[in-house]
Tab-separated table of C-alpha atoms in Angstrom:
chain	number	residue	atom	x	y	z
S	1	MET	CA	181.086	11.264	155.630
S	2	LYS	CA	180.399	10.409	159.277
S	3	MET	CA	177.802	8.022	160.627
S	4	VAL	CA	175.864	9.649	163.481
S	5	SER	CA	173.583	6.711	164.253
S	6	VAL	CA	172.203	3.501	162.748
S	7	ASN	CA	169.150	1.638	164.001
S	8	ARG	CA	167.403	-1.496	162.848
S	9	CYS	CA	163.971	-0.530	161.525
S	10	PHE	CA	161.318	-2.779	159.898
S	11	ASP	CA	164.050	-5.213	158.795
S	12	GLY	CA	165.915	-2.332	157.190
S	13	VAL	CA	168.200	0.355	158.582
S	14	GLN	CA	167.468	3.928	159.638
S	15	GLY	CA	170.694	5.881	159.559
S	16	VAL	CA	171.731	9.463	160.236
S	17	TYR	CA	174.853	10.809	158.545
S	18	THR	CA	176.841	14.032	158.314
S	19	ALA	CA	178.797	14.925	155.187
S	20	PRO	CA	180.662	18.055	154.083
S	21	SER	CA	178.789	20.186	151.565
S	22	LYS	CA	180.686	22.310	149.083
S	23	VAL	CA	177.593	24.179	147.931
S	24	CYS	CA	176.427	25.007	151.480
S	25	GLY	CA	179.922	25.609	152.830
S	26	GLY	CA	179.797	23.295	155.821
S	27	ASP	CA	178.646	19.973	157.171
S	28	MET	CA	175.073	18.889	156.423
S	29	THR	CA	173.160	16.131	158.206
S	30	PHE	CA	170.588	13.826	156.607
S	31	GLY	CA	168.578	10.755	157.491
S	32	LEU	CA	168.388	7.726	155.210
S	33	PHE	CA	166.137	4.701	155.575
S	34	LEU	CA	167.225	1.663	153.565
S	35	PRO	CA	164.789	-1.257	153.298
S	36	ALA	CA	165.917	-4.868	153.514
S	37	GLU	CA	166.025	-5.090	149.700
S	38	ALA	CA	169.004	-2.723	149.649
S	39	GLN	CA	171.153	-5.616	150.864
S	40	ASP	CA	170.624	-7.306	147.500
S	41	GLY	CA	170.995	-4.326	145.181
S	42	PRO	CA	170.138	-0.663	144.598
S	43	VAL	CA	166.610	0.429	145.519
S	44	PRO	CA	164.642	3.461	144.270
S	45	VAL	CA	164.742	6.718	146.216
S	46	LEU	CA	161.931	8.798	147.705
S	47	TRP	CA	162.792	12.232	149.089
S	48	PHE	CA	160.914	13.863	151.981
S	49	LEU	CA	161.500	17.615	152.265
S	50	SER	CA	160.490	19.013	155.646
S	51	GLY	CA	158.960	22.326	156.634
S	52	LEU	CA	159.875	25.436	158.593
S	53	THR	CA	161.835	24.963	161.834
S	54	CYS	CA	162.413	21.263	161.083
S	55	THR	CA	165.660	19.326	160.845
S	56	HIS	CA	166.240	15.941	159.207
S	57	GLU	CA	164.801	14.382	162.351
S	58	ASN	CA	161.184	15.597	162.369
S	59	ALA	CA	159.760	13.542	159.531
S	60	MET	CA	162.152	10.698	160.256
S	61	THR	CA	160.651	10.226	163.717
S	62	LYS	CA	157.079	11.561	163.338
S	63	ALA	CA	155.799	10.779	159.841
S	64	GLY	CA	155.461	7.011	160.236
S	65	ALA	CA	156.948	6.569	156.788
S	66	GLN	CA	159.450	3.743	157.300
S	67	ILE	CA	156.882	0.972	157.706
S	68	TRP	CA	155.350	1.772	154.318
S	69	ALA	CA	158.725	2.290	152.619
S	70	ALA	CA	159.861	-1.078	153.960
S	71	GLU	CA	156.709	-2.692	152.598
S	72	GLN	CA	157.344	-1.168	149.169
S	73	GLY	CA	161.116	-1.675	149.106
S	74	ILE	CA	162.139	1.938	148.626
S	75	ALA	CA	164.704	4.192	150.318
S	76	LEU	CA	163.637	7.340	152.159
S	77	VAL	CA	165.852	10.420	152.332
S	78	PHE	CA	165.279	13.064	155.012
S	79	PRO	CA	167.514	16.091	154.312
S	80	ASP	CA	167.910	19.017	156.670
S	81	THR	CA	165.988	22.199	155.837
S	82	SER	CA	168.967	24.562	155.753
S	83	PRO	CA	172.680	24.893	156.425
S	84	ARG	CA	173.578	25.351	160.087
S	85	GLY	CA	176.411	26.480	162.319
S	86	GLY	CA	177.889	29.531	163.961
S	87	THR	CA	179.197	30.984	160.695
S	88	VAL	CA	175.867	30.577	158.878
S	89	ALA	CA	173.596	33.623	158.668
S	90	ASN	CA	170.421	33.474	160.722
S	91	ASP	CA	167.402	35.547	161.664
S	92	GLU	CA	165.391	35.836	164.858
S	93	ALA	CA	162.191	34.929	162.982
S	94	TYR	CA	161.418	31.223	162.602
S	95	ASP	CA	160.532	31.625	158.915
S	96	LEU	CA	163.896	32.933	157.707
S	97	GLY	CA	167.452	31.692	158.102
S	98	GLN	CA	168.456	28.438	159.742
S	99	GLY	CA	165.599	25.954	159.561
S	100	ALA	CA	164.013	27.940	156.727
S	101	GLY	CA	166.092	27.407	153.590
S	102	PHE	CA	163.047	27.320	151.257
S	103	TYR	CA	164.932	25.032	148.853
S	104	VAL	CA	166.319	27.888	146.760
S	105	ASN	CA	169.807	29.028	145.774
S	106	ALA	CA	170.096	32.372	147.548
S	107	THR	CA	171.596	35.223	145.533
S	108	GLN	CA	171.411	37.924	148.212
S	109	ASN	CA	173.664	38.592	151.190
S	110	PRO	CA	174.012	37.483	153.921
S	111	TRP	CA	172.370	34.269	152.686
S	112	ALA	CA	174.195	33.549	149.421
S	113	PRO	CA	177.428	32.050	150.868
S	114	HIS	CA	175.595	29.113	152.483
S	115	PHE	CA	171.935	28.930	151.467
S	116	GLN	CA	172.285	26.908	148.266
S	117	MET	CA	169.620	24.362	149.122
S	118	TRP	CA	168.409	23.818	145.547
S	119	ASP	CA	171.808	22.573	144.426
S	120	TYR	CA	172.223	20.584	147.619
S	121	ILE	CA	168.956	18.696	147.171
S	122	THR	CA	169.062	18.216	143.407
S	123	GLU	CA	172.767	17.630	142.765
S	124	GLU	CA	175.124	17.278	145.719
S	125	LEU	CA	173.216	15.022	148.094
S	126	PRO	CA	172.045	12.638	145.320
S	127	ASN	CA	175.697	12.190	144.374
S	128	VAL	CA	176.608	11.454	147.999
S	129	LEU	CA	173.876	8.823	148.158
S	130	ALA	CA	174.859	7.193	144.863
S	131	LYS	CA	178.502	6.910	145.905
S	132	ASN	CA	177.954	5.574	149.413
S	133	PHE	CA	174.694	3.619	149.547
S	134	SER	CA	172.766	0.968	147.656
S	135	VAL	CA	170.327	3.338	145.968
S	136	ASP	CA	169.262	3.774	142.343
S	137	THR	CA	169.240	7.498	141.589
S	138	ASP	CA	167.811	6.806	138.125
S	139	ARG	CA	164.551	6.086	139.966
S	140	GLN	CA	163.607	9.038	142.150
S	141	SER	CA	160.380	10.557	143.442
S	142	ILE	CA	159.845	13.468	145.807
S	143	MET	CA	157.389	14.679	148.452
S	144	GLY	CA	157.313	17.214	151.272
S	145	HIS	CA	155.356	19.131	153.889
S	146	SER	CA	154.600	22.865	154.041
S	147	MET	CA	157.844	24.618	153.015
S	148	GLY	CA	159.014	21.167	151.959
S	149	GLY	CA	155.850	20.652	149.927
S	150	HIS	CA	156.697	23.902	148.153
S	151	GLY	CA	160.192	22.528	147.534
S	152	ALA	CA	158.961	19.148	146.293
S	153	LEU	CA	156.487	20.652	143.824
S	154	THR	CA	158.814	23.311	142.454
S	155	ILE	CA	161.781	20.970	142.112
S	156	ALA	CA	159.678	18.315	140.401
S	157	MET	CA	158.194	20.735	137.886
S	158	ASN	CA	161.563	22.327	137.129
S	159	LEU	CA	163.243	18.924	136.656
S	160	PRO	CA	160.511	16.870	134.936
S	161	ASP	CA	162.834	14.086	133.791
S	162	ARG	CA	164.314	13.555	137.259
S	163	TYR	CA	161.310	12.568	139.382
S	164	ARG	CA	158.712	9.974	138.474
S	165	SER	CA	156.060	11.286	140.872
S	166	VAL	CA	155.474	14.124	143.316
S	167	SER	CA	153.254	14.638	146.347
S	168	ALA	CA	152.824	17.189	149.095
S	169	PHE	CA	151.182	17.716	152.456
S	170	ALA	CA	149.873	21.267	152.992
S	171	PRO	CA	152.388	22.901	150.625
S	172	ILE	CA	153.095	26.609	150.428
S	173	ALA	CA	151.389	26.693	147.055
S	174	HIS	CA	151.624	30.303	145.840
S	175	PRO	CA	154.453	32.059	147.721
S	176	SER	CA	154.811	34.970	145.309
S	177	GLN	CA	151.310	36.075	146.322
S	178	SER	CA	151.509	35.100	149.982
S	179	GLU	CA	152.645	37.271	152.852
S	180	TRP	CA	154.538	34.202	154.066
S	181	GLY	CA	156.353	33.672	150.782
S	182	ARG	CA	157.129	37.185	149.639
S	183	LYS	CA	159.280	37.842	152.703
S	184	GLN	CA	161.529	34.841	152.066
S	185	LEU	CA	161.718	35.165	148.289
S	186	THR	CA	162.729	38.807	148.632
S	187	ALA	CA	165.349	38.014	151.273
S	188	TYR	CA	166.916	35.109	149.388
S	189	LEU	CA	166.431	36.109	145.736
S	190	GLY	CA	165.994	39.884	145.735
S	191	LYS	CA	163.165	42.148	144.638
S	192	ASP	CA	163.024	41.059	140.987
S	193	GLU	CA	159.866	38.955	141.033
S	194	ALA	CA	160.745	37.339	137.708
S	195	SER	CA	163.394	35.356	139.577
S	196	TRP	CA	160.722	34.002	141.912
S	197	ALA	CA	158.686	32.222	139.230
S	198	LYS	CA	160.633	28.933	139.283
S	199	HIS	CA	159.951	28.742	143.023
S	200	ASP	CA	156.175	29.179	142.890
S	201	ALA	CA	154.172	25.973	142.405
S	202	THR	CA	151.084	27.774	141.138
S	203	LEU	CA	153.017	29.708	138.489
S	204	LEU	CA	154.874	26.575	137.455
S	205	MET	CA	151.614	24.637	137.210
S	206	ARG	CA	150.220	27.274	134.891
S	207	ASP	CA	153.398	27.248	132.794
S	208	VAL	CA	154.678	23.659	132.645
S	209	GLY	CA	152.737	21.302	134.948
S	210	PHE	CA	154.008	17.838	135.810
S	211	ASN	CA	153.884	14.776	133.585
S	212	GLY	CA	153.475	12.097	136.228
S	213	PRO	CA	151.443	11.065	139.279
S	214	LEU	CA	150.666	13.993	141.581
S	215	LEU	CA	148.916	13.992	144.967
S	216	ILE	CA	148.323	16.836	147.427
S	217	ASP	CA	146.615	16.598	150.810
S	218	GLN	CA	145.493	19.745	152.603
S	219	GLY	CA	143.676	19.883	155.939
S	220	THR	CA	140.549	22.028	156.210
S	221	GLU	CA	141.504	23.083	159.755
S	222	ASP	CA	145.084	24.022	158.868
S	223	GLN	CA	145.991	27.063	160.942
S	224	PHE	CA	148.117	28.405	158.069
S	225	LEU	CA	145.567	27.886	155.316
S	226	ASP	CA	145.402	31.548	154.248
S	227	LEU	CA	149.201	31.614	153.840
S	228	LEU	CA	149.399	28.323	151.925
S	229	LYS	CA	146.867	29.276	149.210
S	230	PRO	CA	145.886	25.796	147.967
S	231	GLU	CA	142.950	27.294	146.063
S	232	ALA	CA	145.355	29.056	143.695
S	233	LEU	CA	147.143	25.801	142.923
S	234	ALA	CA	143.811	23.995	142.446
S	235	GLU	CA	142.687	26.655	139.955
S	236	ALA	CA	145.983	26.339	138.072
S	237	MET	CA	145.661	22.552	137.950
S	238	PHE	CA	142.124	22.821	136.587
S	239	ALA	CA	143.055	25.453	134.010
S	240	ARG	CA	145.925	23.306	132.768
S	241	ARG	CA	143.863	20.074	132.886
S	242	GLN	CA	146.642	18.659	135.055
S	243	ALA	CA	146.229	14.991	135.912
S	244	GLY	CA	146.455	14.668	139.666
S	245	VAL	CA	144.559	14.874	142.932
S	246	LEU	CA	144.262	17.713	145.443
S	247	ARG	CA	142.245	16.600	148.454
S	248	MET	CA	140.827	18.788	151.210
S	249	GLN	CA	140.889	16.555	154.283
S	250	LYS	CA	138.080	17.455	156.674
S	251	GLY	CA	139.158	18.370	160.209
S	252	TYR	CA	142.920	17.933	159.733
S	253	ASP	CA	145.463	20.604	160.663
S	254	HIS	CA	149.081	21.345	159.715
S	255	SER	CA	150.672	18.790	162.034
S	256	TYR	CA	152.435	15.473	161.612
S	257	TYR	CA	149.210	13.788	162.714
S	258	MET	CA	147.832	14.701	159.305
S	259	ILE	CA	150.983	13.565	157.555
S	260	SER	CA	151.115	10.183	159.272
S	261	THR	CA	147.418	9.593	158.579
S	262	PHE	CA	147.860	9.781	154.804
S	263	MET	CA	151.486	8.689	154.461
S	264	GLU	CA	150.613	5.144	153.359
S	265	GLU	CA	148.707	6.447	150.341
S	266	HIS	CA	151.489	8.828	149.356
S	267	ILE	CA	154.174	6.165	149.506
S	268	ALA	CA	151.981	3.718	147.566
S	269	LEU	CA	151.596	6.322	144.810
S	270	HIS	CA	155.350	6.818	144.615
S	271	ALA	CA	156.149	3.122	144.797
S	272	GLU	CA	153.898	2.387	141.824
S	273	ALA	CA	155.693	5.046	139.783
S	274	LEU	CA	159.167	3.983	140.923
S	275	TYR	CA	158.662	0.317	140.052
S	276	GLN	CA	157.091	0.822	136.621
């Protein structure tokens, strides 16, 4: 593992690191904020999964999350959104290929050799963190934005004993029925729609739900609202009697301005669950 940068931040440390990934077949970069409490012992972990076109850096620099994580004494992990490099398959469209991993394990070529983001997020990177940093991977929660909100919700519902809480900002909520989602799920997983079900938050909500705190914020002026389909997820939550909150935030769009506005509340929700 290589240290790219380390900066003092709210009495903690914001670092950027690169480590080889066996599952993705190349080096992967991630950001990690450690609060001051990490100097005295392992702290709980909160994951932030970013959206299309993002790297580890977007949320790390724009979300305003470190101040609230420092206040709560929790670590923040900012993974990249896909494998990268000259040997990694890519596409001219911004919503497929590098920067658009969709947090799945691709089974189709040319994506399968590198696009194993599910295993990277849920297995490989947690092991890297546990071996190299003062974090407690027995206490984890997860959140994300847009494509990353899709990833956070689907990962949390598929691994219910792993994450104590889950939240999302403007998630891609029903990709199997969205023009935005069907393209990527077909490219990465093939045409068998049965294989898509574990990567659709609405279908998972109908089937299994989530036994823990859940919060979703969606802006009413989101320019991608028709592609995100929050109404389908809301209907599934209601039908299942899922405990949780889905809020339509008047006037907010899809940007990091929305994320930073409500970040304090999201981190407070996770901190309460992580320190129970």
